[in-house]
CSV table of C-alpha atoms in Angstrom, one decimal:
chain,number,residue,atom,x,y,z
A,1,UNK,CA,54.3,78.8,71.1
A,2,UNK,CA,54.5,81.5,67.9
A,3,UNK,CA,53.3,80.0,64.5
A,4,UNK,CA,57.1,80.0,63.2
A,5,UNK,CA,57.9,78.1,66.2
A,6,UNK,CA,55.2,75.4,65.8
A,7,UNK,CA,56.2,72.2,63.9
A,8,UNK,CA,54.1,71.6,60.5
A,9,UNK,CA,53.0,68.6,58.4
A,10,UNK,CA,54.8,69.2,55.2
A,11,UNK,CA,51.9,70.0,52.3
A,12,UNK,CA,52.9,67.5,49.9
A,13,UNK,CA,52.8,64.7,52.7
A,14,UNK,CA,49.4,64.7,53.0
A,15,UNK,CA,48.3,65.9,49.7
A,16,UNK,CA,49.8,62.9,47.9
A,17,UNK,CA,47.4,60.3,49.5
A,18,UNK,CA,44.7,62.7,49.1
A,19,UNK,CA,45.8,63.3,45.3
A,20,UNK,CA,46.2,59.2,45.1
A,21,UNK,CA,42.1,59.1,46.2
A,22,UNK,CA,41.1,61.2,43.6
A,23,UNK,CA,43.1,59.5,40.4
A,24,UNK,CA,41.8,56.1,41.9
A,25,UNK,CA,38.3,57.0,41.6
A,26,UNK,CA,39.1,58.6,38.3
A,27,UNK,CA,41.4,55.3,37.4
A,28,UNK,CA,38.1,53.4,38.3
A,29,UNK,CA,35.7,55.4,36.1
A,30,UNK,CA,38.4,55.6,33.1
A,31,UNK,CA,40.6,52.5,32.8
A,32,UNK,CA,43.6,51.6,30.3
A,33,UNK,CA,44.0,55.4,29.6
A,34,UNK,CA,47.4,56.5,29.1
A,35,UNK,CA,47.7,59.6,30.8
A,36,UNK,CA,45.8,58.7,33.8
A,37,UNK,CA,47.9,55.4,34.4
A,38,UNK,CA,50.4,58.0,34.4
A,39,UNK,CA,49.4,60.0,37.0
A,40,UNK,CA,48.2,57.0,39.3
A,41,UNK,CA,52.0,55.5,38.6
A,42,UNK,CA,53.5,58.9,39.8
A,43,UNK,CA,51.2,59.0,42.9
A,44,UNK,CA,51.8,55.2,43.6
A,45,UNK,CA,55.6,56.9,43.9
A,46,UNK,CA,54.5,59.4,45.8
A,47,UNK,CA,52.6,57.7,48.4
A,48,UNK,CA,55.0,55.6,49.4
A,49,UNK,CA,57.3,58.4,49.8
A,50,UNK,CA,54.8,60.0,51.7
A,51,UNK,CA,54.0,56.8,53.8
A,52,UNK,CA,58.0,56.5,54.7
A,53,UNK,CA,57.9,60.2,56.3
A,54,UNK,CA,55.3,59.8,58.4
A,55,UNK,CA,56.9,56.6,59.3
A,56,UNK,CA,60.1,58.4,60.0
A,57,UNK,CA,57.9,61.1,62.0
A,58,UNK,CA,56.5,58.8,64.2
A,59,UNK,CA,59.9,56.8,64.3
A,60,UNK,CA,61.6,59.4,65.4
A,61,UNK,CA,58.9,60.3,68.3
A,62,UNK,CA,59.2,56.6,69.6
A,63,UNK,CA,62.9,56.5,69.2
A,64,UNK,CA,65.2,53.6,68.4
A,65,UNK,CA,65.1,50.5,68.0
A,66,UNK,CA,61.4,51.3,68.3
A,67,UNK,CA,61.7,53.6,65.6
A,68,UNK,CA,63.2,51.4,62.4
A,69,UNK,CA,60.4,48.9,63.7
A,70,UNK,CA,57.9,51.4,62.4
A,71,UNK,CA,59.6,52.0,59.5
A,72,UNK,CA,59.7,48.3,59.3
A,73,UNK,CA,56.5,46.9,59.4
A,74,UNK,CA,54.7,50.0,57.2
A,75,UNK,CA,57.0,49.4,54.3
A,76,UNK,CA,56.5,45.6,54.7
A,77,UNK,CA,52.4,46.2,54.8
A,78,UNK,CA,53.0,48.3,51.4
A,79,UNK,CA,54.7,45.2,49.7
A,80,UNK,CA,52.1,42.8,51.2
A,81,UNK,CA,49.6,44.4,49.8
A,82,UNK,CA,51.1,44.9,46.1
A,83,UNK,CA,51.8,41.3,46.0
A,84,UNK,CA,48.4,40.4,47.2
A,85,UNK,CA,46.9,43.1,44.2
A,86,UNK,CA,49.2,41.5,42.1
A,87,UNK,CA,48.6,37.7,42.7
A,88,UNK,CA,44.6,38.0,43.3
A,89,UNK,CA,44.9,40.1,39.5
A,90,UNK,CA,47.3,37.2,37.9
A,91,UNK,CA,45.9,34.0,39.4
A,92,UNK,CA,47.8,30.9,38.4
A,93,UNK,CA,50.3,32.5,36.5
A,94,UNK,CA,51.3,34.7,39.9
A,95,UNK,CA,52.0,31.7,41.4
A,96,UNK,CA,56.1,32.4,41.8
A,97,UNK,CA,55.1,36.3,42.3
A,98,UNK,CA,55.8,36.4,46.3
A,99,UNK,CA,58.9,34.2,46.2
A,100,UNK,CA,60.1,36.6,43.7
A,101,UNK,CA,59.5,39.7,45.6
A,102,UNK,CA,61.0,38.3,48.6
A,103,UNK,CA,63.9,36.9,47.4
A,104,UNK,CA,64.5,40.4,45.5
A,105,UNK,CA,63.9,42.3,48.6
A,106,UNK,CA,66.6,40.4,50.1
A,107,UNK,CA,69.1,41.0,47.4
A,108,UNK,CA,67.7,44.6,47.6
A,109,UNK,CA,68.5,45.1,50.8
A,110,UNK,CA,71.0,42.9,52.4
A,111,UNK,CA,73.6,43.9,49.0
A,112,UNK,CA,72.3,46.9,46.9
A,113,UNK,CA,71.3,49.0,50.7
A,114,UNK,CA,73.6,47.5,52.7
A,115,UNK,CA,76.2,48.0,50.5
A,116,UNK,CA,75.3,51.3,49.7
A,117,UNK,CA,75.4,52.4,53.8
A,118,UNK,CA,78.8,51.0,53.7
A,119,UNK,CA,80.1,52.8,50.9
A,120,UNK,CA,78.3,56.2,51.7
A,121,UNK,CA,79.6,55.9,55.4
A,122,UNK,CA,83.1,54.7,54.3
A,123,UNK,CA,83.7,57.6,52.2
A,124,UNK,CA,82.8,60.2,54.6
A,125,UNK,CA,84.3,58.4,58.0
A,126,UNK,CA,86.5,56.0,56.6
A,127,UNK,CA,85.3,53.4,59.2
A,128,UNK,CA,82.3,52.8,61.1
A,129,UNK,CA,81.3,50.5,64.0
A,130,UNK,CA,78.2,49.1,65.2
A,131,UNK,CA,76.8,46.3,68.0
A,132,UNK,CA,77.8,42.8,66.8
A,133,UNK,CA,75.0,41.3,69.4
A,134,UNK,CA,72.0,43.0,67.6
A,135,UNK,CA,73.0,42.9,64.1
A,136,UNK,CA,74.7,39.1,64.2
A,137,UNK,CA,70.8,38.1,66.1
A,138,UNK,CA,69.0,39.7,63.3
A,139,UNK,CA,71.5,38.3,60.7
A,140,UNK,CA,71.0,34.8,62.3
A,141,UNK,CA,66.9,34.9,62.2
A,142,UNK,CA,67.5,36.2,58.5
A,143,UNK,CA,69.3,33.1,57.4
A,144,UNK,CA,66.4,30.8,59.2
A,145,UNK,CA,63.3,32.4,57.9
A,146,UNK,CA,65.1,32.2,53.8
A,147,UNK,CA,65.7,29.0,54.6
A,148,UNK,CA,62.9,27.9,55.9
A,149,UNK,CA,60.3,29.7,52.8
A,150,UNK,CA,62.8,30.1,50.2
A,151,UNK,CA,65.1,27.0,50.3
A,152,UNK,CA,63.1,24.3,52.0
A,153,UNK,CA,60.6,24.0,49.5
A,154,UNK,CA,62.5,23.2,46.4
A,155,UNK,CA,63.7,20.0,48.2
A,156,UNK,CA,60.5,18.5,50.3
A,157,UNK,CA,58.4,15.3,48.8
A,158,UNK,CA,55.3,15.9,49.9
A,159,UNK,CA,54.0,18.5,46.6
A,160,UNK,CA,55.3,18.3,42.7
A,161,UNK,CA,58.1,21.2,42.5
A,162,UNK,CA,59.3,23.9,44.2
A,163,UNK,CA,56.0,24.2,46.6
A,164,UNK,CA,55.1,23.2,50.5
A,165,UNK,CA,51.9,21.2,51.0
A,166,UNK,CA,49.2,22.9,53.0
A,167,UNK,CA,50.6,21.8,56.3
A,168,UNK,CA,54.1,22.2,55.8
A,169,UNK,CA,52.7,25.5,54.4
A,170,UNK,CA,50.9,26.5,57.7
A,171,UNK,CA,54.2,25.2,59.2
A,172,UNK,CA,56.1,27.8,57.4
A,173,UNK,CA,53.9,30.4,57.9
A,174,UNK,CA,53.5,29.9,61.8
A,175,UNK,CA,56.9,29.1,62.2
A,176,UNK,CA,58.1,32.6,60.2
A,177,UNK,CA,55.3,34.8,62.2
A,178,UNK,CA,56.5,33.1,65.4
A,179,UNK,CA,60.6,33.7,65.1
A,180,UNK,CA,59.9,37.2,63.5
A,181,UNK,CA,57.5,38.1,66.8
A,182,UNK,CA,60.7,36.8,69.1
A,183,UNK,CA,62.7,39.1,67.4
A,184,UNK,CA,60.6,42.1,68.0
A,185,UNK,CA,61.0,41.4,71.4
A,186,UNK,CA,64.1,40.9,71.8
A,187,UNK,CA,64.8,44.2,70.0
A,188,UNK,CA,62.0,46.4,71.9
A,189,UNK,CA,62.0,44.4,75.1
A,190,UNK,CA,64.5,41.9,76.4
A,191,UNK,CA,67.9,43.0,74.7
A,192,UNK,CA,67.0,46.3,73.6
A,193,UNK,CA,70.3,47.7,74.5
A,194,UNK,CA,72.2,45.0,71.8
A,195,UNK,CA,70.2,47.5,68.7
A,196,UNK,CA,71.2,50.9,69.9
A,197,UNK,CA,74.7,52.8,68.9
A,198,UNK,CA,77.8,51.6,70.4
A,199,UNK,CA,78.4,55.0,71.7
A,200,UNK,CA,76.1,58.0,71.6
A,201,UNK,CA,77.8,60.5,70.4
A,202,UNK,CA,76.0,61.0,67.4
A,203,UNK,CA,72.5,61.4,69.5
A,204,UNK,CA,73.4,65.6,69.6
A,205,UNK,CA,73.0,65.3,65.3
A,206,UNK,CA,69.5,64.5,65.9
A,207,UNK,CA,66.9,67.2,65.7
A,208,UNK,CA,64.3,67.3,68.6
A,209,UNK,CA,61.5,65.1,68.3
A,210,UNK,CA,58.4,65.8,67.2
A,211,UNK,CA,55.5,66.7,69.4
A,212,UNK,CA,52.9,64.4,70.1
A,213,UNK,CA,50.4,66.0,68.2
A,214,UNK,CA,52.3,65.7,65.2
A,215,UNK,CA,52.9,62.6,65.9
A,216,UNK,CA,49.2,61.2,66.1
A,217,UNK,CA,49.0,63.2,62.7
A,218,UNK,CA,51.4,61.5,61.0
A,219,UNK,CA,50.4,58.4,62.2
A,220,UNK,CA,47.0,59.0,60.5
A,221,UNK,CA,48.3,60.0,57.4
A,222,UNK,CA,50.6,57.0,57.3
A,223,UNK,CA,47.6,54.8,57.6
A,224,UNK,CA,46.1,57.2,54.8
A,225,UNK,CA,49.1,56.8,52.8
A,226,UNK,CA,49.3,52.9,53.5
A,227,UNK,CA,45.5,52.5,52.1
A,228,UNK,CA,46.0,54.9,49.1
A,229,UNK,CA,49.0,52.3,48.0
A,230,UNK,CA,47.0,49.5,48.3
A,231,UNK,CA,44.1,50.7,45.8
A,232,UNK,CA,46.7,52.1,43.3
A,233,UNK,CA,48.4,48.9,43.3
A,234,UNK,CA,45.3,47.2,43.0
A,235,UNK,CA,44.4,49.4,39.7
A,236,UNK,CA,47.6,49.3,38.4
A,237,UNK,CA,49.2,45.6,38.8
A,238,UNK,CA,48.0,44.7,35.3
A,239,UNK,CA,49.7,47.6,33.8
A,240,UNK,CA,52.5,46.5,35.7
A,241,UNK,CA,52.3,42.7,34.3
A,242,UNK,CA,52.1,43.9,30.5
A,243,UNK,CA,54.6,46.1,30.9
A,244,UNK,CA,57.6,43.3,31.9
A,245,UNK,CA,56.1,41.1,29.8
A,246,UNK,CA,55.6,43.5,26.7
A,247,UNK,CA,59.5,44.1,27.1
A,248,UNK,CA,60.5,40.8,26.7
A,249,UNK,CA,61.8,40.4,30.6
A,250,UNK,CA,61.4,37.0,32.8
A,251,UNK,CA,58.6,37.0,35.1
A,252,UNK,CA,60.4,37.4,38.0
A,253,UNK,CA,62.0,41.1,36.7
A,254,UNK,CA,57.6,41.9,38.5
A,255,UNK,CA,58.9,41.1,41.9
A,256,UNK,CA,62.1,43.4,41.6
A,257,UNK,CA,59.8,45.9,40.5
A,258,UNK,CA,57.3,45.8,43.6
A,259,UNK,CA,60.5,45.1,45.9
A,260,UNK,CA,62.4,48.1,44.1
A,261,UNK,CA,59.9,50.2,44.4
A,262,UNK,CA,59.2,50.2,48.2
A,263,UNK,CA,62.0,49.2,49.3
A,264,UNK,CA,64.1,52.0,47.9
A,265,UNK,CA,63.0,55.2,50.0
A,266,UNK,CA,63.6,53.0,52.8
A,267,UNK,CA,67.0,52.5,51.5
A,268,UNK,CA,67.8,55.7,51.4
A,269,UNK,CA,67.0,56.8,54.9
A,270,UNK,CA,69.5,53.7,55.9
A,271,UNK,CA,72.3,55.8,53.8
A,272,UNK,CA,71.3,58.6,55.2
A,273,UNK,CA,72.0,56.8,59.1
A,274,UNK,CA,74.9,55.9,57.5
A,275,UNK,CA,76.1,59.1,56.2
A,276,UNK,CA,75.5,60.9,59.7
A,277,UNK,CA,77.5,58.1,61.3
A,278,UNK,CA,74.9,55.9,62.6
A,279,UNK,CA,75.7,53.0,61.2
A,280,UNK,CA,73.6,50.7,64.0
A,281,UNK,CA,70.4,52.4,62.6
A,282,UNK,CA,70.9,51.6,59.0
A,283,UNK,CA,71.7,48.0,60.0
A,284,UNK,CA,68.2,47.7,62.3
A,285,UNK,CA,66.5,49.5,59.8
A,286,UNK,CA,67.9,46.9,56.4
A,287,UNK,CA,67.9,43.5,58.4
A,288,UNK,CA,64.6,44.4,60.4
A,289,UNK,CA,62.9,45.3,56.9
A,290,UNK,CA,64.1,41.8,55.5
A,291,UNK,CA,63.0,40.0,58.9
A,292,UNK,CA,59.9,41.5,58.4
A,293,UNK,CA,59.1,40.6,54.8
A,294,UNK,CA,59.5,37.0,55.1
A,295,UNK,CA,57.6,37.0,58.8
A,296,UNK,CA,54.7,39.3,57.5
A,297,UNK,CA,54.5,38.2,53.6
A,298,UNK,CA,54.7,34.8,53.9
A,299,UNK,CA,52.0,34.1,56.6
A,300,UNK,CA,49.7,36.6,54.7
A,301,UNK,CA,50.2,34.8,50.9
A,302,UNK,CA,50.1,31.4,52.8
A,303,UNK,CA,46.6,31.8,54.5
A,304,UNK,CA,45.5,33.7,51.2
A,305,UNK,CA,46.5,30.4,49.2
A,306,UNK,CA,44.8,28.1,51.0
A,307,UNK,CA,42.1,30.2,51.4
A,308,UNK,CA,41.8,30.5,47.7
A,309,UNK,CA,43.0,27.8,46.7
A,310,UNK,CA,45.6,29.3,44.7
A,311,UNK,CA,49.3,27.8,43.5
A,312,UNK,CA,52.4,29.1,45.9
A,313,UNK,CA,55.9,28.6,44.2
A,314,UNK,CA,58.1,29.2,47.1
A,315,UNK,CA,61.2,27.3,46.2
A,316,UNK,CA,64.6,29.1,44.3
A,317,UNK,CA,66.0,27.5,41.6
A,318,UNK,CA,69.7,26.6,41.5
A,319,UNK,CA,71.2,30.2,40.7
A,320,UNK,CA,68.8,32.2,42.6
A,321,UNK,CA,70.0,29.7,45.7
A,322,UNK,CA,73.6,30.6,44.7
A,323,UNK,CA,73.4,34.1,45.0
A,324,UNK,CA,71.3,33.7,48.7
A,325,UNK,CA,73.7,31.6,49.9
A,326,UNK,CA,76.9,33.9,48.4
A,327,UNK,CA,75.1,36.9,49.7
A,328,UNK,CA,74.4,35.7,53.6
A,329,UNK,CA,78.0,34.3,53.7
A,330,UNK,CA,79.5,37.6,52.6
A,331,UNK,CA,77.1,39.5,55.0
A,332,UNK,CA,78.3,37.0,58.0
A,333,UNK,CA,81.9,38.2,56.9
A,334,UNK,CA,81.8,41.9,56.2
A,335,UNK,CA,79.2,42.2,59.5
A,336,UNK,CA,80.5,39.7,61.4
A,337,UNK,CA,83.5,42.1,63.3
A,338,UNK,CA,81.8,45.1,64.3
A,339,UNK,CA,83.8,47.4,61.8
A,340,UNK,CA,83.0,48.3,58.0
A,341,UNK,CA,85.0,50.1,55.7
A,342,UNK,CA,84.3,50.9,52.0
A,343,UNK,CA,85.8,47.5,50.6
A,344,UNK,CA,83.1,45.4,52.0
A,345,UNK,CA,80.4,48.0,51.0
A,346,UNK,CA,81.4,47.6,47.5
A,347,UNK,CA,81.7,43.7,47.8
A,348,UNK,CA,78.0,44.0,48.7
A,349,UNK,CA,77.2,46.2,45.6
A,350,UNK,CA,78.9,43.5,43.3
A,351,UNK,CA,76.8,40.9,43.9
A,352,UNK,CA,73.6,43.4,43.9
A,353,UNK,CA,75.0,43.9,40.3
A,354,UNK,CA,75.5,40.5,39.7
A,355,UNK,CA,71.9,39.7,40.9
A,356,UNK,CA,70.0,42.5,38.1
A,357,UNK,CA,72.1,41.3,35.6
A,358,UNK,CA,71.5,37.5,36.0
A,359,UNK,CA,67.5,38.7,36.3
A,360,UNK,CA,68.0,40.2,33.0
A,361,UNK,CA,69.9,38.1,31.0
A,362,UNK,CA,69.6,34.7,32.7
């Protein structure tokens, strides 16, 4: 094969962790300066971009539903590990941090992405159709697991407020892990055929998969770009604290940070999908993202609290539990017929609006 004909790691793919290494040791010998906190902020940004392209390298070796799973579970292990940095940085006061991320990575993705695949896709193909089996399972286990760690808990006896005691904690956390494993298998093994296109006509748009060489590669550098994350995160969650809270913001706008933050290249690749007419993979890729939040990041804060003994707020409070419940009926309406159009996208975006303003101003 010629040298023009050989597929390439892009340069700034695997420079960005590389670059994130060197401002963390830097970070490490000079903290609280300005400039540097800069730089580490901009190659926090750029790892995760990096990390969601060699997840989208390797995704598209393995192909779907396979792929999005990938996708999937390396942006969940980014926002497990900034909550983690986060909570082990804030103590006490982070007690409310992971019920804040996850309930904002909901909003993020269930309204602000899937709103936005709708829109994107309605405006270029005026309507788009996808599996009802797949996307009404995922939507089902969805509605479950928020139930189960973000609903629950503001309503048991057993603890003072909005929190689980240790077994109905380990409950939780078993019981989340478990139904988010059966779904993986359903997806990659059992009913595989419910998360792929309806038709695949779209499958010529695709460009040919990497080799496996540069898949191995990528896969490497993902687990490069997945470790850089987790140090700069580490390094920066303070900054991150005093920022919100040096602007006058509620606590909780620090979970739609972390959430915004790596959930949004994500999003984009799902509007992407949805712009090249494959609508299926934006929908695996948004609802297997939120599956995998609550059935990764719960189990991992739970063990980490009772390990440490450290607080767990997991419970919403009454307007946070209006807009969760508002959001999955809309979802089991605009998703429930196998057919979008732009309407229900911007239905979607509404009550993504309606969620950063009431975060805001509440």
């Amino acid at each position: 094969m010629s040298e023009a004909a050989r597929p390439s790691i892009p340069t700034w793919t695997w420079a960005a962790p590389l670059l994130a290494a060197v401002l963390a040791g830097v970070a490490l010998a000079a903290p609280d300066h300005l400039l540097i906190t800069a730089a580490c902020t901009l190659a926090l940004g750029a790892s995760v971009v990096a990390a969601v392209h060699h997840a989208e390298v390797v995704a598209h070796r393995v192909g779907e539903p396979f792929g999005t799973l990938v996708l999937a579970v390396s942006v969940t292990v980014i926002e497990v590990a900034l909550i983690v940095s986060l909570m082990l940085a804030g103590g006490p006061d982070a007690a409310a941090l992971p019920r804040d991320t996850i309930f904002s990575a909901i909003m993020i993705i269930c309204n602000g992405a899937i709103g936005l695949c709708l829109v994107v896709g309605g405006l270029r193909h005026y309507e788009q159709r996808f599996g009802l089996e797949g996307t009404t399972s995922a939507l089902a286990a969805l509605v479950a697991l928020s139930a189960l760690t973000l609903v629950l808990p503001s309503f048991t006896t057993s603890s003072p407020g909005p929190t689980y005691s240790h077994a109905q904690l380990a409950f939780a956390a078993v019981g989340s892990l478990a139904l988010w494993s059966v779904f993986v298998f359903v997806q990659t093994v059992r009913h595989r055929d419910y998360f792929l296109p309806p038709d695949a006509k779209n499958d010529d748009e695709h460009a040919p998969p990497p080799t496996n060489r540069i898949a191995w590669i990528s896969f490497g550098l993902l687990v490069a770009c997945l470790l850089s994350v987790i140090g700069l995160a580490k390094l920066l969650s303070p900054t991150i604290e005093a920022a919100v809270k040096n602007a006058g913001l509620p606590a909780a706008v620090i979970g739609i940070v972390i959430a915004m933050l790596v959930l949004a290249p994500e999003a984009w690749a799902a509007a992407r999908a949805a712009r090249a007419n494959r609508l299926q993979t934006s929908l695996n890729l948004a609802l297997g993202s939120a599956l995998a939040t609550i059935g990764l990041t719960v189990p991992a804060v739970a063990a980490m609290s009772v390990v440490l003994d450290m607080p767990l707020m997991l419970g919403l409070g009454a307007k946070e539990l209006t807009l969760l419940v508002l959001t999955f009926l809309v979802s089991s309406l605009t998703l429930g017929v196998g057919r979008t159009n732009v309407l229900q996208g911007a239905v979607h975006l509404l009550l993504f609006a309606a969620f950063l303003f009431l975060a805001v101003i509440p």
